[in-house]
CSV table of C-alpha atoms and ligand atoms in Angstrom, one decimal:
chain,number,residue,atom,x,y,z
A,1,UNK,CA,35.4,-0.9,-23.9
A,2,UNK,CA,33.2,-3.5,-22.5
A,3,UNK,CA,35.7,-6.0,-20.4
A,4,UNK,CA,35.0,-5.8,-16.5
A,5,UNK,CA,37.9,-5.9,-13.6
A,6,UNK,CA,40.3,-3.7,-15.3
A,7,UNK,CA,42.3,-1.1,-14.0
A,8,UNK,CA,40.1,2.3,-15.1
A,9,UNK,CA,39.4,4.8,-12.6
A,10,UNK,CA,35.8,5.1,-11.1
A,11,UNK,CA,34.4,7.8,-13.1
A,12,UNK,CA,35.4,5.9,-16.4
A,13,UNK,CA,34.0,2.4,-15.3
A,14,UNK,CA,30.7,4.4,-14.5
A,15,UNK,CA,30.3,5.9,-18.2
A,16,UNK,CA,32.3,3.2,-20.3
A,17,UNK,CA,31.4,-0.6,-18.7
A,18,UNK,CA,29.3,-3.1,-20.3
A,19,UNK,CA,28.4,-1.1,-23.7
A,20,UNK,CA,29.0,-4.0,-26.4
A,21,UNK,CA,28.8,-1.7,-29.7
A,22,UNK,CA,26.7,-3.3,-32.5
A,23,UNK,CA,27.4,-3.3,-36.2
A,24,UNK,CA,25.5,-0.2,-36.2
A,25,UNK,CA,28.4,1.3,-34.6
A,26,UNK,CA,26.4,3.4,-32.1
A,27,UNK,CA,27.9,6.0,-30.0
A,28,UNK,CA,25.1,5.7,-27.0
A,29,UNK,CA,24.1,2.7,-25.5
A,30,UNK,CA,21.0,0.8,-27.7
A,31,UNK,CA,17.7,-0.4,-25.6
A,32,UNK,CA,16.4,-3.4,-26.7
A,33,UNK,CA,12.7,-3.9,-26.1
A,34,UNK,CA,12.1,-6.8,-27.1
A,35,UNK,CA,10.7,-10.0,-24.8
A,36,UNK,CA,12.3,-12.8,-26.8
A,37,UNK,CA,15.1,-13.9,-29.5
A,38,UNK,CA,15.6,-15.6,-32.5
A,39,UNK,CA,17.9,-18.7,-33.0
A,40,UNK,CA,19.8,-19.5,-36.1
A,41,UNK,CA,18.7,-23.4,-35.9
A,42,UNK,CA,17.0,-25.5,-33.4
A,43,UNK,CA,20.0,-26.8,-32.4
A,44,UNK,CA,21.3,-22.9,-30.6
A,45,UNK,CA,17.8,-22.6,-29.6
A,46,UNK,CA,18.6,-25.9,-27.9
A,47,UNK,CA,21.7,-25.2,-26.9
A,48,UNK,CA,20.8,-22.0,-25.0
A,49,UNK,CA,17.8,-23.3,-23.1
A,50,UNK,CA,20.6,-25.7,-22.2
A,51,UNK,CA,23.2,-23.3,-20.7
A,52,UNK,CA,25.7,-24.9,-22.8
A,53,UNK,CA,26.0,-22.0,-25.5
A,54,UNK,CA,25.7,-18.5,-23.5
A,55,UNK,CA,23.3,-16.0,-25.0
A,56,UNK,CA,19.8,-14.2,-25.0
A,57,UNK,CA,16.7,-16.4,-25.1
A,58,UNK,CA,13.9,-14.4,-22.8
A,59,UNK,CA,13.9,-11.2,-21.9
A,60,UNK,CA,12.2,-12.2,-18.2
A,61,UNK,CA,16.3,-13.2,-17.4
A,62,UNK,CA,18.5,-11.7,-20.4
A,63,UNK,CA,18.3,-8.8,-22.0
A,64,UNK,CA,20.7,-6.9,-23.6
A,65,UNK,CA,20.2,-3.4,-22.1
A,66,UNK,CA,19.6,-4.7,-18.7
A,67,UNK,CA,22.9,-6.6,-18.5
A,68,UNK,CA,24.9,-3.7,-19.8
A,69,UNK,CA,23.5,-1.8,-16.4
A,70,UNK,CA,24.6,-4.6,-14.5
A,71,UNK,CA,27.8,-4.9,-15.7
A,72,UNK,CA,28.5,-1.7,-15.3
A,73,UNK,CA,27.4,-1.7,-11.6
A,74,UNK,CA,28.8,-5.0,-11.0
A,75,UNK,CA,32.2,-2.9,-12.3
A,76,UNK,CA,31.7,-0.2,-9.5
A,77,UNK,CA,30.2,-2.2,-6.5
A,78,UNK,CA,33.6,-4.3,-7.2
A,79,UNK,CA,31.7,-7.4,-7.7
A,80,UNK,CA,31.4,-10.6,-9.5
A,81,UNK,CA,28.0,-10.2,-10.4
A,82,UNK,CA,25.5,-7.8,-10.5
A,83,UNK,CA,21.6,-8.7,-11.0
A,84,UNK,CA,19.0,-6.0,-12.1
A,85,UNK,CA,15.8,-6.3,-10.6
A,86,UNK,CA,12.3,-4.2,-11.1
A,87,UNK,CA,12.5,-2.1,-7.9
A,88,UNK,CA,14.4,-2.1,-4.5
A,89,UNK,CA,12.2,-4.0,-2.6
A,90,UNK,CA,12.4,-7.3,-5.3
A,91,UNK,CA,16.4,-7.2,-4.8
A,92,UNK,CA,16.0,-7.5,-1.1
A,93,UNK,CA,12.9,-10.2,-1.8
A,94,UNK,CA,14.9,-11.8,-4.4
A,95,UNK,CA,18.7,-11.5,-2.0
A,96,UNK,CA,16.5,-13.6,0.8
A,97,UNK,CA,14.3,-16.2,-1.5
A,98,UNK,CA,17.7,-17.1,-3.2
A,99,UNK,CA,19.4,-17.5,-0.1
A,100,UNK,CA,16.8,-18.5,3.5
A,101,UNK,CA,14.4,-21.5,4.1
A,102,UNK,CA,11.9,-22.1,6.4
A,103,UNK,CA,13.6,-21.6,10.3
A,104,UNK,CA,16.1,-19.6,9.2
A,105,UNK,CA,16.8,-16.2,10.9
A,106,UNK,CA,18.2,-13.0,10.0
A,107,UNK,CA,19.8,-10.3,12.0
A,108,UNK,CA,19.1,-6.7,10.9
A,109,UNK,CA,19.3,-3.5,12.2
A,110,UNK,CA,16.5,-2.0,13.6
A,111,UNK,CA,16.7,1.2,11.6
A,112,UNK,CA,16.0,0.6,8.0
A,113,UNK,CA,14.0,1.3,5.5
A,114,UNK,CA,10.0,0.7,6.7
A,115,UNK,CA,8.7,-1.4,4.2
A,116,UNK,CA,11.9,-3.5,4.5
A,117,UNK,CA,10.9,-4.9,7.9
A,118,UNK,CA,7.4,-5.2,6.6
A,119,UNK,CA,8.4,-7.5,3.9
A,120,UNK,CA,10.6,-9.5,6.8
A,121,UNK,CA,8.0,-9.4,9.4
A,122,UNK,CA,4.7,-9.9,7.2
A,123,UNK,CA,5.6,-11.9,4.6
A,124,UNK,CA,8.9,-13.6,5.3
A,125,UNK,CA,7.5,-14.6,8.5
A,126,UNK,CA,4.5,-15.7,6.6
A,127,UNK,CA,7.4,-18.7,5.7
A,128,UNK,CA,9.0,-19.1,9.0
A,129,UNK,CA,11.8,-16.7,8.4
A,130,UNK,CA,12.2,-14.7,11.6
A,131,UNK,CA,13.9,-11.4,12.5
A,132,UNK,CA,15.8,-9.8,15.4
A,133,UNK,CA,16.2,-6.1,15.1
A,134,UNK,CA,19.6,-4.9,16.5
A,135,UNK,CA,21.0,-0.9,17.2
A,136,UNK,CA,22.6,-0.4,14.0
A,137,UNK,CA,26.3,0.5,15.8
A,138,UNK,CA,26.1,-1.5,19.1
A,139,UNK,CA,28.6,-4.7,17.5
A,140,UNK,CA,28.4,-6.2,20.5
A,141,UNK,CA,24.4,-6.6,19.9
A,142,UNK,CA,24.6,-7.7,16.7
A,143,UNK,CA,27.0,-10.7,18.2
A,144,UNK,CA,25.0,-11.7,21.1
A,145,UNK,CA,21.4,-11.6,18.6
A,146,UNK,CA,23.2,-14.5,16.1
A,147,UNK,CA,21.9,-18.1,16.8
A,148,UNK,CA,22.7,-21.2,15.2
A,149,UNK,CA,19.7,-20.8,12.7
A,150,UNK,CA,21.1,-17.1,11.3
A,151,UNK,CA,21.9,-16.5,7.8
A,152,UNK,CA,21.6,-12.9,6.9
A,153,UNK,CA,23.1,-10.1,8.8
A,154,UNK,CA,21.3,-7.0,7.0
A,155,UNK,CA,21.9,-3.3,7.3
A,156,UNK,CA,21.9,0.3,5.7
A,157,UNK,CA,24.5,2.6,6.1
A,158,UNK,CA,24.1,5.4,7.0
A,159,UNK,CA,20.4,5.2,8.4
A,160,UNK,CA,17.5,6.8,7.7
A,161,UNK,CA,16.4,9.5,9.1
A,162,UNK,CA,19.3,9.6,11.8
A,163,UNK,CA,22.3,9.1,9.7
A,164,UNK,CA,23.8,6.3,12.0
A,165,UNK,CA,27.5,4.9,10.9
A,166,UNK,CA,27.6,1.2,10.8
A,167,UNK,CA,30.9,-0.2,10.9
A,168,UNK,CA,31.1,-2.6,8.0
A,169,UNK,CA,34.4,-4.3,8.2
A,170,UNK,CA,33.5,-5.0,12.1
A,171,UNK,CA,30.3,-6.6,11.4
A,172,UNK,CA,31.2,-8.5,8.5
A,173,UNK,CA,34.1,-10.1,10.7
A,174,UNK,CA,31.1,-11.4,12.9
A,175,UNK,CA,29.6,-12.2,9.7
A,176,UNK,CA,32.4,-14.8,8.6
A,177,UNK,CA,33.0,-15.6,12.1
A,178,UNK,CA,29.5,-17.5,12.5
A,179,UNK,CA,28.8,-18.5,9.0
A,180,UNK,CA,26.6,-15.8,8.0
A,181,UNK,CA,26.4,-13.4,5.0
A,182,UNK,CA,26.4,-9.8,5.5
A,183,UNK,CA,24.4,-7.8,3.1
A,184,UNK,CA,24.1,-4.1,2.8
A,185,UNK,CA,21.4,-1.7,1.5
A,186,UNK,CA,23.8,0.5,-0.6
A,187,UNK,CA,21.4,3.2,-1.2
A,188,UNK,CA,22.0,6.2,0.2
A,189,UNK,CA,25.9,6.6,-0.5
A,190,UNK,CA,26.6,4.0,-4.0
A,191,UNK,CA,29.3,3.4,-4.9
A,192,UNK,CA,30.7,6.4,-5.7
A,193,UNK,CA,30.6,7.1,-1.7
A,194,UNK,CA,31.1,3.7,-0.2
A,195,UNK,CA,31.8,0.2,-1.5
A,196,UNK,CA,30.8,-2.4,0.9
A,197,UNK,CA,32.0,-5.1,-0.8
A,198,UNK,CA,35.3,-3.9,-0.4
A,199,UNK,CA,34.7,-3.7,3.6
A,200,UNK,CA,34.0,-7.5,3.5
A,201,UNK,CA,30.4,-7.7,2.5
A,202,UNK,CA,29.1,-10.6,1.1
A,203,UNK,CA,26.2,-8.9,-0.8
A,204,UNK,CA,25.2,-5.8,-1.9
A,205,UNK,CA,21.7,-4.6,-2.5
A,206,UNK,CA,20.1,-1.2,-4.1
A,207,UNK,CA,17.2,1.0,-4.6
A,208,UNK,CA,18.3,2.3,-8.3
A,209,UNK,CA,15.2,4.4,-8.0
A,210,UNK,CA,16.7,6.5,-5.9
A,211,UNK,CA,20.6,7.8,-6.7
A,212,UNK,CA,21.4,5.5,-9.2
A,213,UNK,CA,18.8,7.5,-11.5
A,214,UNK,CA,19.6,10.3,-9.4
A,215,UNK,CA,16.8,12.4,-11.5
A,216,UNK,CA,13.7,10.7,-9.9
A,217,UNK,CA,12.3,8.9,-13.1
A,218,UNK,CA,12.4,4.9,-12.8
A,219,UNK,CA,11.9,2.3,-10.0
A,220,UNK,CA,14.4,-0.4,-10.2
A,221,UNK,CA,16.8,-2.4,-8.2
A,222,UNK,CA,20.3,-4.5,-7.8
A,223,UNK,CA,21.9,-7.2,-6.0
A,224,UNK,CA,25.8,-7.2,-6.6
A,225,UNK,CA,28.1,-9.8,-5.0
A,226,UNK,CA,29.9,-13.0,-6.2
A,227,UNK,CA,29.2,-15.5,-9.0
A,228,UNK,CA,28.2,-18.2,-6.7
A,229,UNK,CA,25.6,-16.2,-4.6
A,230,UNK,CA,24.1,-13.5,-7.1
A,231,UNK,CA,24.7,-15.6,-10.5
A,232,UNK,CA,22.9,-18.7,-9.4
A,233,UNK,CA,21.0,-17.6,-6.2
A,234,UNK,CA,19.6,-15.0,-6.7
A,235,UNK,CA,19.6,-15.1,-10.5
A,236,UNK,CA,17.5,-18.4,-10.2
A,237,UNK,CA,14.8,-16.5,-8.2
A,238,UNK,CA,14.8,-13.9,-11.1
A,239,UNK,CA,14.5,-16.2,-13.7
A,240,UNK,CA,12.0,-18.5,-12.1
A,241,UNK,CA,9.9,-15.5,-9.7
A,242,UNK,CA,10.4,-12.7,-12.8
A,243,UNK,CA,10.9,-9.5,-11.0
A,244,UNK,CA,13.0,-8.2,-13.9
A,245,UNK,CA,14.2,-5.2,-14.7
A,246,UNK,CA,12.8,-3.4,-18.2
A,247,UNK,CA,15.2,-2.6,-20.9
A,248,UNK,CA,14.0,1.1,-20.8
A,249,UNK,CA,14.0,1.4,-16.8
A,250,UNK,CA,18.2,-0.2,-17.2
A,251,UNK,CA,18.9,2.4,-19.7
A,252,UNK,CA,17.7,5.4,-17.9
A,253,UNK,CA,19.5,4.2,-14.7
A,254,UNK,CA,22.9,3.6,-17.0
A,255,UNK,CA,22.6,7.2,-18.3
A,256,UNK,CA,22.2,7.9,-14.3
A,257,UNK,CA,25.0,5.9,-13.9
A,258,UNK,CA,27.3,7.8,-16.3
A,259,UNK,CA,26.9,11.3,-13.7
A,260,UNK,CA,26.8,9.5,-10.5
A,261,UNK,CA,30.0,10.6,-9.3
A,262,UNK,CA,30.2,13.9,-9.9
A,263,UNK,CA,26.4,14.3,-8.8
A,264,UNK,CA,27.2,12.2,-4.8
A,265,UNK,CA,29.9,14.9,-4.7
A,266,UNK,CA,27.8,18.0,-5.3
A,267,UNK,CA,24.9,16.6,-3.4
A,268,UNK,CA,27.4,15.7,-0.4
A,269,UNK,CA,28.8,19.3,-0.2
A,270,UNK,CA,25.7,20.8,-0.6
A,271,UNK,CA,24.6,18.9,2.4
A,272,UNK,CA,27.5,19.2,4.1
A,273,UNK,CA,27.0,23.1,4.0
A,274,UNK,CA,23.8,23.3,4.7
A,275,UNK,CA,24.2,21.0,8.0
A,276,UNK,CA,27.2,23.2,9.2
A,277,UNK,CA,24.9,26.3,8.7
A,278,UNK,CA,21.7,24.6,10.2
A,279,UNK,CA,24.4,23.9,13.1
A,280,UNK,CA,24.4,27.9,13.8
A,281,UNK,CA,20.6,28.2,14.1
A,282,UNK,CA,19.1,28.7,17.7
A,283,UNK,CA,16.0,27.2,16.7
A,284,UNK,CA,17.8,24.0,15.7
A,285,UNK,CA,18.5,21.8,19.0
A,286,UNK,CA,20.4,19.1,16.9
A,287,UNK,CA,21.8,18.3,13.6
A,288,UNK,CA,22.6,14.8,12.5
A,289,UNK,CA,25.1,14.5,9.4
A,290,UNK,CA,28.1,12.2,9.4
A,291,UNK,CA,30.3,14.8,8.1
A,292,UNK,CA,29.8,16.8,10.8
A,293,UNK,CA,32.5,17.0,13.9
A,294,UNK,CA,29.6,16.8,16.2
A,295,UNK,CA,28.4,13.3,14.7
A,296,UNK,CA,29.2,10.1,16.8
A,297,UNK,CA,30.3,8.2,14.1
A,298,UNK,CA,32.3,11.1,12.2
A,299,UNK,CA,35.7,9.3,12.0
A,300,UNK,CA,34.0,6.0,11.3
A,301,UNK,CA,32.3,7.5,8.3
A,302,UNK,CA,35.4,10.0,7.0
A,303,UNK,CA,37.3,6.3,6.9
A,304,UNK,CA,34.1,4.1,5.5
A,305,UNK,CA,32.6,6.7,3.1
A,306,UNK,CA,34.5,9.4,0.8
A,307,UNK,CA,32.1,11.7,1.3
A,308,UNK,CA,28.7,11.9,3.7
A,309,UNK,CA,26.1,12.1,1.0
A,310,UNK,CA,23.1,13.8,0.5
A,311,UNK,CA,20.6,13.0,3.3
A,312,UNK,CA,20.5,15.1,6.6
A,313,UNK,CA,17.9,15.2,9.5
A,314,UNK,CA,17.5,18.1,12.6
A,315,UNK,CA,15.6,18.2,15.5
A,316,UNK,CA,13.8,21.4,16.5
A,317,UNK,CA,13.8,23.2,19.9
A,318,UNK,CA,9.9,23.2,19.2
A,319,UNK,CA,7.3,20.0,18.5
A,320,UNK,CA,5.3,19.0,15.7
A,321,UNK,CA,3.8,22.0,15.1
A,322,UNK,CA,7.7,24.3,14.6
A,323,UNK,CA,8.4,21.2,12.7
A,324,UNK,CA,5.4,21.2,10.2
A,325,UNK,CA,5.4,24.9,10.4
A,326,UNK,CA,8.9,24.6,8.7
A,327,UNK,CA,8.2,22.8,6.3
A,328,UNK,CA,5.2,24.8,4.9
A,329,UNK,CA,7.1,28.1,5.2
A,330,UNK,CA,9.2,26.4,1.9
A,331,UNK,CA,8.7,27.7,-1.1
A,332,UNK,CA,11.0,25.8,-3.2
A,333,UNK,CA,11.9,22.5,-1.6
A,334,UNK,CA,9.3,19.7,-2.5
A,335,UNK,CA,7.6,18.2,0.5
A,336,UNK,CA,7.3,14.3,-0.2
A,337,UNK,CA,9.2,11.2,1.4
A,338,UNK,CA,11.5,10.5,-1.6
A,339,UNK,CA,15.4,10.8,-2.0
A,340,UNK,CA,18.2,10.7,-4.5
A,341,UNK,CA,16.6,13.5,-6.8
A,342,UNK,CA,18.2,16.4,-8.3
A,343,UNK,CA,15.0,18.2,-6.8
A,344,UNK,CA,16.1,18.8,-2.7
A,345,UNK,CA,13.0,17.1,-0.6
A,346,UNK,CA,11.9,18.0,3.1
A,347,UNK,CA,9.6,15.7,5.3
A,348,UNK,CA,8.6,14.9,8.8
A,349,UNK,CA,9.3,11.8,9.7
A,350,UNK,CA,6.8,11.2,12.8
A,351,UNK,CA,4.0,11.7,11.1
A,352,UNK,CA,5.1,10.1,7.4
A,353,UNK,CA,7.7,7.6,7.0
A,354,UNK,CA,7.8,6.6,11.1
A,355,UNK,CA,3.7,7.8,11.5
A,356,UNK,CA,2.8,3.9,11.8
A,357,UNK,CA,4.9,3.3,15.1
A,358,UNK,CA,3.8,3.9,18.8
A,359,UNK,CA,4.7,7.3,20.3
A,360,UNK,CA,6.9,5.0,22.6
A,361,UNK,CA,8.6,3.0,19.5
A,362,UNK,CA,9.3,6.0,17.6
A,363,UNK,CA,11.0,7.6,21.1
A,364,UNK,CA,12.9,4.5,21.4
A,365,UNK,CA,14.3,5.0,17.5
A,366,UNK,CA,15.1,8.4,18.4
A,367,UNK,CA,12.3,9.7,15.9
A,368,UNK,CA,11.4,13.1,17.6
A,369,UNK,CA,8.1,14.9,17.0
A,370,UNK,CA,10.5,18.6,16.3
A,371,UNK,CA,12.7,16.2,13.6
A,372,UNK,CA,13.0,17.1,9.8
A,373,UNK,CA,14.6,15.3,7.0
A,374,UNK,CA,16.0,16.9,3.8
A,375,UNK,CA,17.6,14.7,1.0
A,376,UNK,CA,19.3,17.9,-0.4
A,377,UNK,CA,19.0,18.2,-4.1
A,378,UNK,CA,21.4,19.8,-6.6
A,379,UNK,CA,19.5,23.3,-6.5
A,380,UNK,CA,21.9,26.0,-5.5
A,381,UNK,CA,22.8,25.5,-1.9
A,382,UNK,CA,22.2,29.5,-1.0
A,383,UNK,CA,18.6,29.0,-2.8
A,384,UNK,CA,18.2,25.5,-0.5
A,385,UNK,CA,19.1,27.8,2.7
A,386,UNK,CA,17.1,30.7,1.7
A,387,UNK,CA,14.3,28.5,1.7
A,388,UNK,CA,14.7,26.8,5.0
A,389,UNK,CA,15.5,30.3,6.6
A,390,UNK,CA,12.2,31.5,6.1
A,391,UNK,CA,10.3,28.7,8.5
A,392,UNK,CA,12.9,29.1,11.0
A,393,UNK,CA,12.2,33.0,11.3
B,1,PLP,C1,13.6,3.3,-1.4
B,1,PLP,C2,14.4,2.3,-0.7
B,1,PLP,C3,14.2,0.9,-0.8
B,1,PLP,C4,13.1,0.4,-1.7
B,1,PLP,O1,13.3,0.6,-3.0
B,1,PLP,P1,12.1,0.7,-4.1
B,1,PLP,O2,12.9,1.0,-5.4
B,1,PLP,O3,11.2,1.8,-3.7
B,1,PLP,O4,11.5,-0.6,-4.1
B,1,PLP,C5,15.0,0.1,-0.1
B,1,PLP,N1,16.0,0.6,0.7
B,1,PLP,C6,16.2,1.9,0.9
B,1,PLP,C7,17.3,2.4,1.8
B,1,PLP,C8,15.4,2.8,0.2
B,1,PLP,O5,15.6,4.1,0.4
């Protein structure tokens, strides 16, 4: 079964799409490392460099194993055209070469990932590509920060480490409404949670490193969205710029592909239970998880998402010291920034992932000095409590 758009359910896209079975009649899908191919004449071989006769020439822009993972994410992002790339960071670099020049601005929401606005402020700025940061759920702000010079509206749902509901299908109305292309960081739910193109995004960008794998192996990335935008934008900056995806990197995330349902349900009910039960503690001043009644955005996400996934954060009566007290007391749960692992990971934010902001920029993203963040793991959920019981004691 290798023919896209068709009318299988998710779970079958996920472990069927994009496999073309050789002669050799394999059951699994094949990696091909190799960087180049063979022609039958010097006619194909000029055909191909051509375009005119489709096929594999180099392995910087086609390889086998890459394109069956982006087929089969292409197939459940419900896009056109899905481009692998070698991390997260070179699908976002690769979404805004294709697509900005000099003077052009982009509107993005003010939480996201760190080295995200780095790249924006450091080196896309480097090229005259500016940047207004926006509250990710104040529409009206995202509106008023447009100008006739924006291109990109650019936001992850929910953020990190507050778990903030964007409303897609709003924004991307403002989107169309002033000529701009809304692209979303995917991440944390994929597709098996939330499909943005759907919502009326124009682009779609991942971190495979994270969920996709789901197992913490690979780094690798995506860009999914139409033929025009992906297949010749941002293809052209892959094929040109080479940050390419390797054939054994695409076939770990396709075997991470194959589970990812099942594993964005267990890891979004473990979380959900361990939120509700954090929720109970008298040491805990706030818990912030969309699927919780309490959460501002809970209805927005229950109709957007369908589930909350598997990242969580709560702020502690106490300061840094409860906080990192915590987080030592653990026994099981790995202490380290990273997400999307079977393995369940704690951290502090204000003195990690948000330790490079002023005191009074991390106050006004709502970082606290008592907040923790756990991307909950697929351990046994009484073991995952068990072990964030005993720092709270
Ligand atoms: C990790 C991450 C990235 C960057 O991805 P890499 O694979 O590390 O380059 C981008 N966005 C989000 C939301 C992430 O969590």
């Amino acid at each position: 079964m290798s023919d896209k758009g068709n009318d299988f359910g998710f779970e079958t896209l996920a472990i069927r799409t994009g496999h073309h079975r050789t002669a050799e009649g394999e059951q699994g899908e094949p990696i091909f490392p190799t960087s180049s191919f063979v022609f039958q004449s010097a006619a194909q071989a000029a055909a191909r460099f051509a375009g005119t006769e489709p096929g594999n020439i180099y392995s910087r822009f086609t390889n086998p194993t890459v394109r069956n993972f982006e087929e089969r994410l292409a197939a459940l992002e419900g896009g056109a055209r899905c481009v692998a790339t070698a991390s997260g960071m070179s699908a976002i670099l690769s979404t805004c070469l294709g697509l900005l020049k000099s003077g052009d601005h982009i509107v993005s929401s003010r939480a996201i990932f760190g080295t995200t606005v780095l790249l924006f402020n450091n080196y896309l700025g480097k090229f005259g590509v500016t940047t207004t940061y926006v509250p990710l759920t104040d529409v009206a702000a995202w509106e008023r920060a447009i100008t006739p010079k924006t291109r990109l509206l650019f936001l992850e749902t929910p953020s990190n480490p507050l778990t903030e509901v964007a409303d897609i299908a709003a924004l991307s109305q403002i989107a169309k409404r002033h000529n701009c292309l809304l692209v979303v960081d995917n991440c944390f739910c994929t597709p098996a949670l939330q499909q943005p193109l759907k919502l009326g995004a124009d682009i779609v960008v991942h971190s495979a490193t994270k969920y996709l794998d789901g197992q913490g192996r690979c780094i690798g990335g995506a860009v999914v969205g139409s033929e025009e935008i992906v297949g010749k934008d941002v293809y052209g900056v892959l094929r040109t710029g080479g940050p390419t995806m390797s054939p054994f990197n695409a076939w770990v995330f396709l075997k991470g592909l194959e589970t990812l349902a099942i594993r964005m349900k267990a890891h979004s009910a473990s979380a959900l239970e361990l939120a509700r039960w954090l929720e109970k503690q008298s040491a805990v001043k706030r818990v912030n998880y969309p699927g919780l009644e309490s959460h501002p955005q809970h209805k927005l996400a229950r109709d957007q998402q369908s589930a909350f996934g598997g990242v969580l954060s709560f702020e502690l009566k106490g300061g840094q010291a409860e906080a990192w007290k915590l987080i030592d007391a653990t026994k099981m749960i790995s202490i380290t920034a990273n997400l999307g692992d079977a393995k369940t990971t704690i951290t502090h934010p204000a003195t990690t992932t948000h330790g490079r902001l002023t005191p009074e920029q991390r106050a006004e993203a709502g970082i606290g000095d008592g907040l923790v963040r756990i991307a909950v793991g697929l351990e046994d959920v009484g073991d995952i409590i068990t072990d964030i019981e005993r720092g709270l004691r």
